[in-house]
Amino acid sequence: MNLPRIGGLFALPVAVLISNGAAFAQAPTAVMDVVGLKLGMSMADAVAAIKADNPKLSVQTQTMVLEGFEQPFATAIVASQPTESGKDGEEITLFLTTPASHQVVWGIQRTYHYGPQSMPSLDSTLAGLRRKYGAENASLLDTDSRNLTKTIAWAYDTSGKLVAAAPGKALYLACDAYLGNHFSPIALNNDLHGMASPPQCNSVILAKAVLLGGQGPAGAPVLGNLIFQVTNGALYRASVDATRAVATAAAHARGKKQSEKIDQRGAPKL
């Protein structure tokens, strides 16, 4: 039985440029490889990797209009294929850092639906995930054999190293909902308007796999759906803070200009 493709783990330096052109960070940043997609990858390379992995996916770009930026900018790439009864289906969402920084991938979510004839072994998939990403350090695996839905998670520092189990679980509890919620555009909008993030989430890479299983023909547990998500809090926070600074400066300049126009009208006759 074929195993689902789940990628690998690498580390390389990624420089994030903020609005003044200075490098925000030169420290090594872990890059999660999910079917050829990596954290820190450019938009063009990300689209090419999607097409290389599954040419059947239809790729769309989500954009945002924000004061201080002359053109709409991309915030996410969504690739999907129509789900056909009895066949495999896939959806990939990539979240992008925002300008004025060079835009790169900071979040990846891949959902794969397996048709009845291609469902892999649930146990073999769990073993494959551990071979790729290490033993989970941020969640407790439910060992109840009757529960065929499993969630395992990993917490890495920005050098790509797994943190110890105790701080890993603490980071997961503090940051999973915050970073995971960004696969909705509402979260980005809130952050651009000044919503603060939990400080510890600004220097963590989280990965999470949700496995939705069922009983195979021979009674062995098989995998029906796999959701894999990885986020780099440091890449995201640096870019959104720089973007908000540009937008705030533009709003202040607009307000000042409007105030000056009002002052030029002079006082009314009294």
C-alpha positions as semicolon CSV with decimal commas, in nm:
position;residue;x (nm);y (nm);z (nm)
1;M;0,000;0,000;0,000
2;N;0,140;0,340;-0,099
3;L;0,224;0,593;0,171
4;P;0,119;0,959;0,138
5;R;0,394;1,202;0,044
6;I;0,485;1,410;0,346
7;G;0,814;1,581;0,257
8;G;1,131;1,637;0,461
9;L;1,311;1,886;0,685
10;F;1,602;2,111;0,594
11;A;1,766;2,428;0,727
12;L;1,908;2,727;0,539
13;P;1,954;3,103;0,594
14;V;1,662;3,323;0,496
15;A;1,698;3,704;0,498
16;V;1,376;3,896;0,544
17;L;1,395;4,255;0,416
18;I;1,185;4,516;0,588
19;S;1,072;4,851;0,456
20;N;1,397;5,039;0,513
21;G;1,588;4,780;0,308
22;A;1,783;4,642;0,604
23;A;1,796;4,269;0,672
24;F;1,559;4,171;0,953
25;A;1,718;3,834;1,022
26;Q;2,019;3,640;0,900
27;A;1,983;3,352;1,146
28;P;1,918;3,004;1,002
29;T;1,547;2,939;0,954
30;A;1,403;2,589;0,934
31;V;1,245;2,512;0,601
32;M;0,977;2,244;0,599
33;D;0,950;2,056;0,271
34;V;0,592;1,950;0,196
35;V;0,573;1,787;-0,152
36;G;0,839;2,030;-0,273
37;L;0,698;2,336;-0,095
38;K;0,925;2,506;0,158
39;L;0,898;2,782;0,413
40;G;1,094;3,080;0,280
41;M;1,020;2,992;-0,084
42;S;0,937;3,273;-0,327
43;M;0,591;3,303;-0,484
44;A;0,717;3,202;-0,829
45;D;0,904;2,900;-0,698
46;A;0,603;2,799;-0,487
47;V;0,368;2,800;-0,787
48;A;0,624;2,602;-0,989
49;A;0,651;2,345;-0,708
50;I;0,272;2,308;-0,692
51;K;0,251;2,245;-1,065
52;A;0,543;2,002;-1,051
53;D;0,379;1,797;-0,776
54;N;0,024;1,793;-0,914
55;P;-0,046;1,954;-1,253
56;K;-0,418;1,898;-1,200
57;L;-0,435;2,163;-0,928
58;S;-0,596;2,496;-1,018
59;V;-0,394;2,782;-0,869
60;Q;-0,549;3,110;-0,751
61;T;-0,392;3,408;-0,574
62;Q;-0,564;3,601;-0,297
63;T;-0,479;3,971;-0,277
64;M;-0,525;4,267;-0,043
65;V;-0,553;4,642;-0,101
66;L;-0,389;4,846;0,174
67;E;-0,317;5,215;0,217
68;G;0,049;5,293;0,157
69;F;0,086;5,043;-0,126
70;E;0,016;5,149;-0,485
71;Q;-0,088;4,804;-0,604
72;P;-0,280;4,516;-0,447
73;F;-0,041;4,258;-0,306
74;A;-0,070;3,882;-0,273
75;T;-0,143;3,732;0,067
76;A;-0,203;3,367;-0,019
77;I;-0,192;3,106;-0,293
78;V;-0,470;2,848;-0,300
79;A;-0,440;2,539;-0,521
80;S;-0,714;2,278;-0,544
81;Q;-0,875;2,023;-0,768
82;P;-1,244;1,932;-0,782
83;T;-1,329;1,637;-0,561
84;E;-1,469;1,346;-0,756
85;S;-1,655;1,063;-0,588
86;G;-1,425;0,771;-0,517
87;K;-1,108;0,954;-0,625
88;D;-0,826;1,134;-0,447
89;G;-0,851;1,509;-0,395
90;E;-0,605;1,772;-0,279
91;E;-0,597;2,134;-0,161
92;I;-0,291;2,342;-0,077
93;T;-0,292;2,685;0,087
94;L;0,027;2,889;0,110
95;F;0,043;3,206;0,314
96;L;0,286;3,476;0,206
97;T;0,476;3,737;0,399
98;T;0,351;4,087;0,320
99;P;0,543;4,377;0,160
100;A;0,751;4,587;0,189
101;S;0,957;4,273;0,255
102;H;1,040;4,029;-0,023
103;Q;0,737;3,800;-0,025
104;V;0,803;3,440;0,070
105;V;0,599;3,149;0,203
106;W;0,553;3,155;0,580
107;G;0,269;2,904;0,616
108;I;0,172;2,583;0,436
109;Q;-0,142;2,377;0,472
110;R;-0,201;2,066;0,262
111;T;-0,520;1,862;0,278
112;Y;-0,533;1,531;0,096
113;H;-0,846;1,317;0,059
114;Y;-0,785;0,952;-0,029
115;G;-1,023;0,753;-0,242
116;P;-1,131;0,411;-0,110
117;Q;-0,883;0,227;-0,334
118;S;-0,580;0,437;-0,237
119;M;-0,618;0,477;0,140
120;P;-0,276;0,413;0,302
121;S;-0,216;0,249;0,637
122;L;-0,282;0,483;0,931
123;D;-0,002;0,327;1,136
124;S;0,247;0,340;0,848
125;T;0,164;0,705;0,787
126;L;0,231;0,790;1,152
127;A;0,565;0,610;1,131
128;G;0,651;0,798;0,810
129;L;0,574;1,133;0,970
130;R;0,806;1,053;1,260
131;R;1,085;0,952;1,024
132;K;1,054;1,284;0,839
133;Y;0,999;1,527;1,125
134;G;1,123;1,347;1,435
135;A;0,931;1,222;1,734
136;E;0,645;1,456;1,813
137;N;0,737;1,691;2,098
138;A;0,433;1,919;2,113
139;S;0,134;1,689;2,154
140;L;0,034;1,364;2,317
141;L;-0,077;1,097;2,072
142;D;-0,407;0,934;2,159
143;T;-0,319;0,566;2,197
144;D;-0,680;0,449;2,217
145;S;-0,708;0,209;1,923
146;R;-1,080;0,285;1,897
147;N;-1,007;0,649;1,811
148;L;-0,903;0,664;1,446
149;T;-0,849;1,042;1,442
150;K;-0,494;1,127;1,544
151;T;-0,317;1,463;1,587
152;I;0,058;1,492;1,631
153;A;0,260;1,814;1,643
154;W;0,615;1,943;1,653
155;A;0,769;2,267;1,780
156;Y;1,103;2,385;1,639
157;D;1,315;2,688;1,712
158;T;1,409;2,915;1,421
159;S;1,727;2,711;1,355
160;G;1,512;2,411;1,276
161;K;1,588;2,216;1,594
162;L;1,317;2,039;1,788
163;V;1,276;2,198;2,130
164;A;1,243;1,988;2,444
165;A;0,909;1,820;2,512
166;A;0,791;2,043;2,798
167;P;0,851;2,379;2,625
168;G;0,734;2,221;2,299
169;K;0,394;2,141;2,444
170;A;0,374;2,489;2,600
171;L;0,451;2,650;2,263
172;Y;0,193;2,434;2,090
173;L;-0,079;2,524;2,341
174;A;0,006;2,895;2,317
175;C;0,057;2,923;1,941
176;D;-0,136;2,654;1,755
177;A;-0,465;2,844;1,750
178;Y;-0,300;3,183;1,685
179;L;-0,084;3,071;1,392
180;G;-0,336;2,821;1,258
181;N;-0,610;3,085;1,245
182;H;-0,408;3,272;0,983
183;F;-0,533;3,030;0,721
184;S;-0,829;3,266;0,729
185;P;-0,779;3,621;0,587
186;I;-0,951;3,775;0,890
187;A;-0,650;3,705;1,113
188;L;-0,409;3,895;0,887
189;N;-0,644;4,191;0,874
190;N;-0,663;4,196;1,255
191;D;-0,284;4,187;1,288
192;L;-0,242;4,469;1,036
193;H;-0,472;4,674;1,258
194;G;-0,244;4,619;1,558
195;M;-0,357;4,298;1,726
196;A;-0,068;4,167;1,936
197;S;0,053;3,809;1,909
198;P;0,165;3,590;2,200
199;P;0,536;3,686;2,223
200;Q;0,659;3,327;2,221
201;C;0,487;3,269;1,886
202;N;0,720;3,516;1,713
203;S;1,015;3,277;1,734
204;V;0,868;2,931;1,677
205;I;0,804;2,700;1,385
206;L;0,506;2,472;1,442
207;A;0,409;2,167;1,241
208;K;0,091;1,966;1,289
209;A;-0,056;1,659;1,122
210;V;-0,421;1,563;1,161
211;L;-0,497;1,212;1,042
212;L;-0,862;1,116;0,992
213;G;-0,877;0,740;0,972
214;G;-1,123;0,459;0,932
215;Q;-1,144;0,080;0,916
216;G;-1,000;-0,084;0,606
217;P;-1,147;-0,390;0,435
218;A;-0,943;-0,625;0,657
219;G;-1,021;-0,429;0,973
220;A;-0,683;-0,254;0,987
221;P;-0,696;0,127;1,033
222;V;-0,649;0,323;0,709
223;L;-0,609;0,694;0,636
224;G;-0,898;0,877;0,474
225;N;-0,778;1,238;0,508
226;L;-0,443;1,393;0,595
227;I;-0,410;1,759;0,694
228;F;-0,055;1,885;0,736
229;Q;0,016;2,240;0,847
230;V;0,342;2,423;0,915
231;T;0,390;2,788;1,013
232;N;0,690;3,011;1,080
233;G;0,591;3,273;1,335
234;A;0,914;3,471;1,297
235;L;0,880;3,518;0,920
236;Y;0,518;3,621;0,955
237;R;0,553;3,864;1,244
238;A;0,850;4,049;1,093
239;S;0,666;4,111;0,768
240;V;0,331;4,210;0,916
241;D;0,495;4,459;1,152
242;A;0,684;4,617;0,860
243;T;0,365;4,629;0,651
244;R;0,167;4,791;0,929
245;A;0,441;5,054;0,972
246;V;0,411;5,152;0,604
247;A;0,030;5,164;0,622
248;T;0,035;5,366;0,945
249;A;0,280;5,618;0,801
250;A;0,060;5,657;0,492
251;A;-0,249;5,713;0,706
252;H;-0,069;5,975;0,915
253;A;0,052;6,153;0,599
254;R;-0,301;6,155;0,460
255;G;-0,436;6,294;0,786
256;K;-0,172;6,566;0,795
257;K;-0,248;6,667;0,436
258;Q;-0,620;6,686;0,507
259;S;-0,554;6,893;0,817
260;E;-0,337;7,135;0,619
261;K;-0,612;7,178;0,360
262;I;-0,860;7,260;0,634
263;D;-0,618;7,514;0,786
264;Q;-0,585;7,685;0,447
265;R;-0,956;7,757;0,434
266;G;-0,918;8,028;0,691
267;A;-1,154;8,121;0,972
268;P;-1,519;8,202;0,906
269;K;-1,646;8,557;0,942
270;L;-1,790;8,599;1,291
